[in-house]
Short mmCIF file of C-alpha atoms in Angstrom, two decimals:
data_model
loop_
_atom_site.label_atom_id
_atom_site.label_comp_id
_atom_site.label_asym_id
_atom_site.label_seq_id
_atom_site.Cartn_x
_atom_site.Cartn_y
_atom_site.Cartn_z
CA GLN G 1 88.45 98.12 75.87
CA VAL G 2 87.26 99.94 78.95
CA GLN G 3 86.41 103.58 78.32
CA LEU G 4 85.14 106.26 80.65
CA VAL G 5 84.26 109.64 79.16
CA GLU G 6 83.28 112.56 81.38
CA SER G 7 81.31 115.57 80.22
CA GLY G 8 79.40 118.51 81.65
CA GLY G 9 82.20 120.62 83.07
CA GLY G 10 82.45 124.34 82.53
CA LEU G 11 82.44 127.78 84.12
CA VAL G 12 79.79 128.43 86.75
CA LYS G 13 79.23 131.23 89.26
CA PRO G 14 79.48 130.64 93.01
CA GLY G 15 76.21 129.23 94.28
CA GLY G 16 75.42 127.74 90.89
CA SER G 17 74.85 124.16 89.81
CA LEU G 18 76.36 121.75 87.33
CA ARG G 19 75.72 118.13 86.40
CA LEU G 20 78.61 115.94 85.35
CA SER G 21 78.16 112.76 83.36
CA CYS G 22 80.42 109.78 82.80
CA ALA G 23 79.68 107.44 79.90
CA ALA G 24 81.07 103.94 80.38
CA SER G 25 81.79 101.29 77.76
CA GLY G 26 83.81 98.12 77.32
CA PHE G 27 82.68 96.41 80.52
CA THR G 28 79.51 95.40 82.33
CA PHE G 29 78.79 98.72 84.02
CA SER G 30 76.14 97.32 86.35
CA ASP G 31 78.70 94.97 87.93
CA TYR G 32 80.99 97.71 89.21
CA TYR G 33 81.11 100.32 91.92
CA MET G 34 82.06 103.76 90.59
CA SER G 35 83.67 106.86 92.08
CA TRP G 36 84.23 110.53 91.38
CA ILE G 37 87.65 111.96 92.24
CA ARG G 38 88.72 115.56 91.80
CA GLN G 39 91.99 117.44 91.52
CA ALA G 40 92.22 121.16 92.16
CA PRO G 41 94.76 123.05 90.02
CA GLY G 42 98.27 122.15 91.15
CA LYS G 43 96.95 120.00 94.00
CA GLY G 44 96.59 116.31 94.80
CA LEU G 45 93.78 113.86 94.29
CA GLU G 46 90.67 114.08 96.46
CA TRP G 47 88.06 111.35 96.54
CA VAL G 48 84.60 112.94 96.20
CA SER G 49 81.91 110.28 96.08
CA TYR G 50 81.28 106.58 95.60
CA ILE G 51 78.26 104.53 94.54
CA SER G 52 77.72 100.79 94.66
CA SER G 53 76.82 98.78 91.59
CA SER G 54 73.10 98.88 92.35
CA GLY G 55 73.15 102.43 93.67
CA SER G 56 72.03 101.35 97.12
CA THR G 57 75.25 102.38 98.91
CA ILE G 58 76.60 105.90 98.55
CA TYR G 59 79.35 107.81 100.32
CA TYR G 60 80.45 111.44 100.10
CA ALA G 61 83.50 113.33 101.24
CA ASP G 62 82.68 115.73 104.07
CA SER G 63 83.65 118.64 101.82
CA VAL G 64 80.73 117.98 99.44
CA LYS G 65 78.17 116.29 101.67
CA GLY G 66 74.77 117.94 101.36
CA ARG G 67 75.72 119.74 98.14
CA PHE G 68 76.65 116.97 95.70
CA THR G 69 74.55 113.96 94.66
CA ILE G 70 75.94 110.91 92.91
CA SER G 71 73.69 108.66 90.86
CA ARG G 72 73.87 106.11 88.08
CA ASP G 73 71.71 104.70 85.30
CA ASN G 74 72.79 101.14 84.63
CA ALA G 75 70.51 100.91 81.60
CA LYS G 76 72.40 103.82 80.04
CA ASN G 77 75.85 102.80 81.34
CA SER G 78 76.18 106.23 82.87
CA LEU G 79 77.35 107.81 86.11
CA TYR G 80 76.34 111.28 87.23
CA LEU G 81 77.37 113.92 89.74
CA GLN G 82 74.88 116.69 90.49
CA MET G 83 76.77 119.59 92.05
CA ASN G 84 74.78 122.35 93.78
CA SER G 85 75.78 125.39 95.83
CA LEU G 86 79.16 125.41 94.14
CA ARG G 87 82.05 127.22 95.79
CA ALA G 88 85.37 128.51 94.51
CA GLU G 89 87.10 125.63 96.27
CA ASP G 90 85.17 123.15 94.13
CA THR G 91 87.22 124.29 91.12
CA ALA G 92 88.99 121.17 89.88
CA VAL G 93 89.28 118.52 87.21
CA TYR G 94 86.69 115.87 88.00
CA TYR G 95 87.46 112.26 87.10
CA CYS G 96 85.17 109.28 87.14
CA ALA G 97 86.79 105.93 87.86
CA ARG G 98 85.83 102.29 88.05
CA ASP G 99 86.11 101.31 91.69
CA GLY G 100 87.03 97.81 92.72
CA ILE G 101 88.65 99.18 95.89
CA GLN G 102 91.47 100.06 93.53
CA LEU G 103 90.56 102.58 90.84
CA ASP G 104 91.58 100.56 87.82
CA TYR G 105 90.23 102.72 85.01
CA TRP G 106 89.89 106.50 84.90
CA GLY G 107 88.30 108.92 82.48
CA GLN G 108 90.20 111.84 81.01
CA GLY G 109 88.52 114.30 83.36
CA THR G 110 86.31 117.35 82.96
CA LEU G 111 87.23 120.79 84.28
CA VAL G 112 84.84 122.63 86.58
CA THR G 113 85.64 126.27 87.26
CA VAL G 114 83.66 128.16 89.89
CA SER G 115 84.23 131.87 89.53
CA SER G 116 82.28 135.10 89.30
CA GLN X 1 95.57 117.83 105.03
CA SER X 2 95.70 114.39 103.39
CA ALA X 3 94.90 111.31 105.41
CA LEU X 4 97.99 109.44 104.16
CA THR X 5 101.45 111.01 104.39
CA GLN X 6 103.87 110.91 101.45
CA PRO X 7 107.13 112.79 100.89
CA ALA X 8 106.58 115.81 98.68
CA SER X 9 109.41 114.86 96.34
CA VAL X 10 111.99 112.21 95.60
CA SER X 11 114.64 112.03 92.92
CA GLY X 12 117.01 109.57 91.37
CA SER X 13 119.28 109.06 88.41
CA PRO X 14 118.51 106.78 85.48
CA GLY X 15 119.12 103.16 86.37
CA GLN X 16 118.86 103.74 90.11
CA SER X 17 116.09 102.60 92.44
CA ILE X 18 113.88 104.85 94.53
CA THR X 19 111.27 104.19 97.18
CA ILE X 20 108.23 106.32 98.01
CA SER X 21 106.64 105.86 101.41
CA CYS X 22 102.98 106.22 102.36
CA THR X 23 102.20 106.39 106.07
CA GLY X 24 98.75 105.98 107.53
CA THR X 25 97.22 104.42 110.61
CA SER X 26 95.83 101.12 111.78
CA SER X 27 92.44 102.30 110.43
CA ASP X 28 93.69 102.34 106.86
CA VAL X 29 97.13 101.23 105.63
CA GLY X 30 97.91 99.10 108.66
CA GLY X 31 94.51 97.49 108.91
CA TYR X 32 93.89 96.30 105.37
CA ASN X 33 95.84 94.95 102.42
CA TYR X 34 94.09 97.38 100.10
CA VAL X 35 96.82 99.88 99.27
CA SER X 36 97.01 101.16 95.70
CA TRP X 37 99.53 103.35 93.89
CA TYR X 38 98.81 105.67 90.96
CA GLN X 39 101.11 107.38 88.48
CA GLN X 40 100.10 110.71 86.98
CA HIS X 41 101.92 112.53 84.22
CA PRO X 42 101.20 116.27 83.77
CA GLY X 43 97.83 116.90 82.20
CA LYS X 44 96.93 113.21 82.19
CA ALA X 45 94.60 111.03 84.20
CA PRO X 46 96.09 108.88 86.97
CA LYS X 47 97.06 105.31 86.09
CA LEU X 48 96.88 102.35 88.45
CA MET X 49 100.37 100.91 89.02
CA ILE X 50 99.97 98.70 92.11
CA TYR X 51 96.91 97.33 93.89
CA ASP X 52 96.34 95.23 97.01
CA VAL X 53 99.75 96.37 98.33
CA SER X 54 101.94 94.49 95.88
CA ASN X 55 100.01 93.37 92.79
CA ARG X 56 100.68 94.82 89.35
CA PRO X 57 97.92 95.22 86.78
CA SER X 58 98.54 93.68 83.40
CA GLY X 59 100.84 95.86 81.32
CA VAL X 60 102.62 97.58 84.21
CA SER X 61 106.38 97.10 84.18
CA ASN X 62 107.88 94.75 86.75
CA ARG X 63 110.23 97.59 87.67
CA PHE X 64 107.38 98.76 89.87
CA SER X 65 106.82 96.92 93.15
CA GLY X 66 104.88 97.52 96.34
CA SER X 67 105.17 96.43 99.94
CA LYS X 68 103.83 97.23 103.38
CA SER X 69 105.14 97.15 106.93
CA GLY X 70 102.85 98.15 109.75
CA ASN X 71 101.17 101.44 108.95
CA THR X 72 103.55 102.31 106.10
CA ALA X 73 103.30 101.19 102.51
CA SER X 74 106.06 101.67 99.96
CA LEU X 75 106.38 101.90 96.20
CA THR X 76 109.77 100.97 94.75
CA ILE X 77 110.79 101.77 91.20
CA SER X 78 113.94 100.03 90.03
CA GLY X 79 116.00 100.82 86.95
CA LEU X 80 114.69 104.38 86.83
CA GLN X 81 113.83 105.68 83.38
CA ALA X 82 113.09 109.20 82.19
CA GLU X 83 109.47 108.21 81.52
CA ASP X 84 109.00 107.40 85.22
CA GLU X 85 109.15 111.11 86.04
CA ALA X 86 105.63 111.84 87.29
CA ASP X 87 103.51 112.35 90.39
CA TYR X 88 102.72 109.26 92.43
CA TYR X 89 99.76 108.88 94.81
CA CYS X 90 99.00 106.16 97.30
CA SER X 91 95.50 105.25 98.37
CA SER X 92 94.08 102.93 100.98
CA TYR X 93 90.76 101.47 102.01
CA THR X 94 89.76 102.91 105.36
CA SER X 95 87.34 102.10 108.14
CA SER X 96 86.55 105.79 108.59
CA SER X 97 83.42 107.51 107.27
CA THR X 98 84.66 107.32 103.68
CA PRO X 99 85.69 104.14 101.88
CA SER X 100 89.12 105.30 100.75
CA VAL X 101 91.72 108.00 101.21
CA PHE X 102 94.61 109.33 99.13
CA GLY X 103 98.07 110.47 100.06
CA GLY X 104 99.17 113.98 99.22
CA GLY X 105 101.29 112.84 96.30
CA THR X 106 105.03 112.61 95.59
CA LYS X 107 106.77 114.25 92.67
CA LEU X 108 109.43 111.96 91.23
CA THR X 109 112.24 113.68 89.36
CA VAL X 110 114.61 111.64 87.21
CA LEU X 111 117.88 113.56 87.22
#
């Protein structure tokens, strides 16, 4: 069965960095586009970033452009999100999801808290 | 401000039907048949309920249906059940600078 497991969240000070990981299993990871979506406490879903199956096409939301970097390692069936220059408004649960235009499988999420 | 507009809340009694709207523009909802709907219970990850406007993934109840007219997509839930109480989000492919956008979400209350 398809499984996506995020890790790497935690408490970080403003201006700090964090790297999120998403371990995929149960499907051919290298065949699928993947996305990161976040949800601030009590708020709605916000699409963050997207990467094609080969990694050659990448998009970012304007709110994270220049600060976040998405990447993947198809040999390790893993998706990553490097987050730099973190701000309080980046505090959220971060989900990875399999992206076939529709997001058909989601991980359980990992909480990132940016606070001094 | 979300790119797609949804009502903040809707409610209905068990057994009734409700419809949640999702309004966009010709650059997203109106321009492509790539509208999806997600259900999210508190503290849980979102779950895909409808894709490509009106298709249900395997395992999703046929009480859930989707449609689209112009720039507005709709999710209808018939025969409301207590377990349907959740937040619902629409999403659409878009020709803007990002590949997809979400609606702001609708809280469904089963009275």
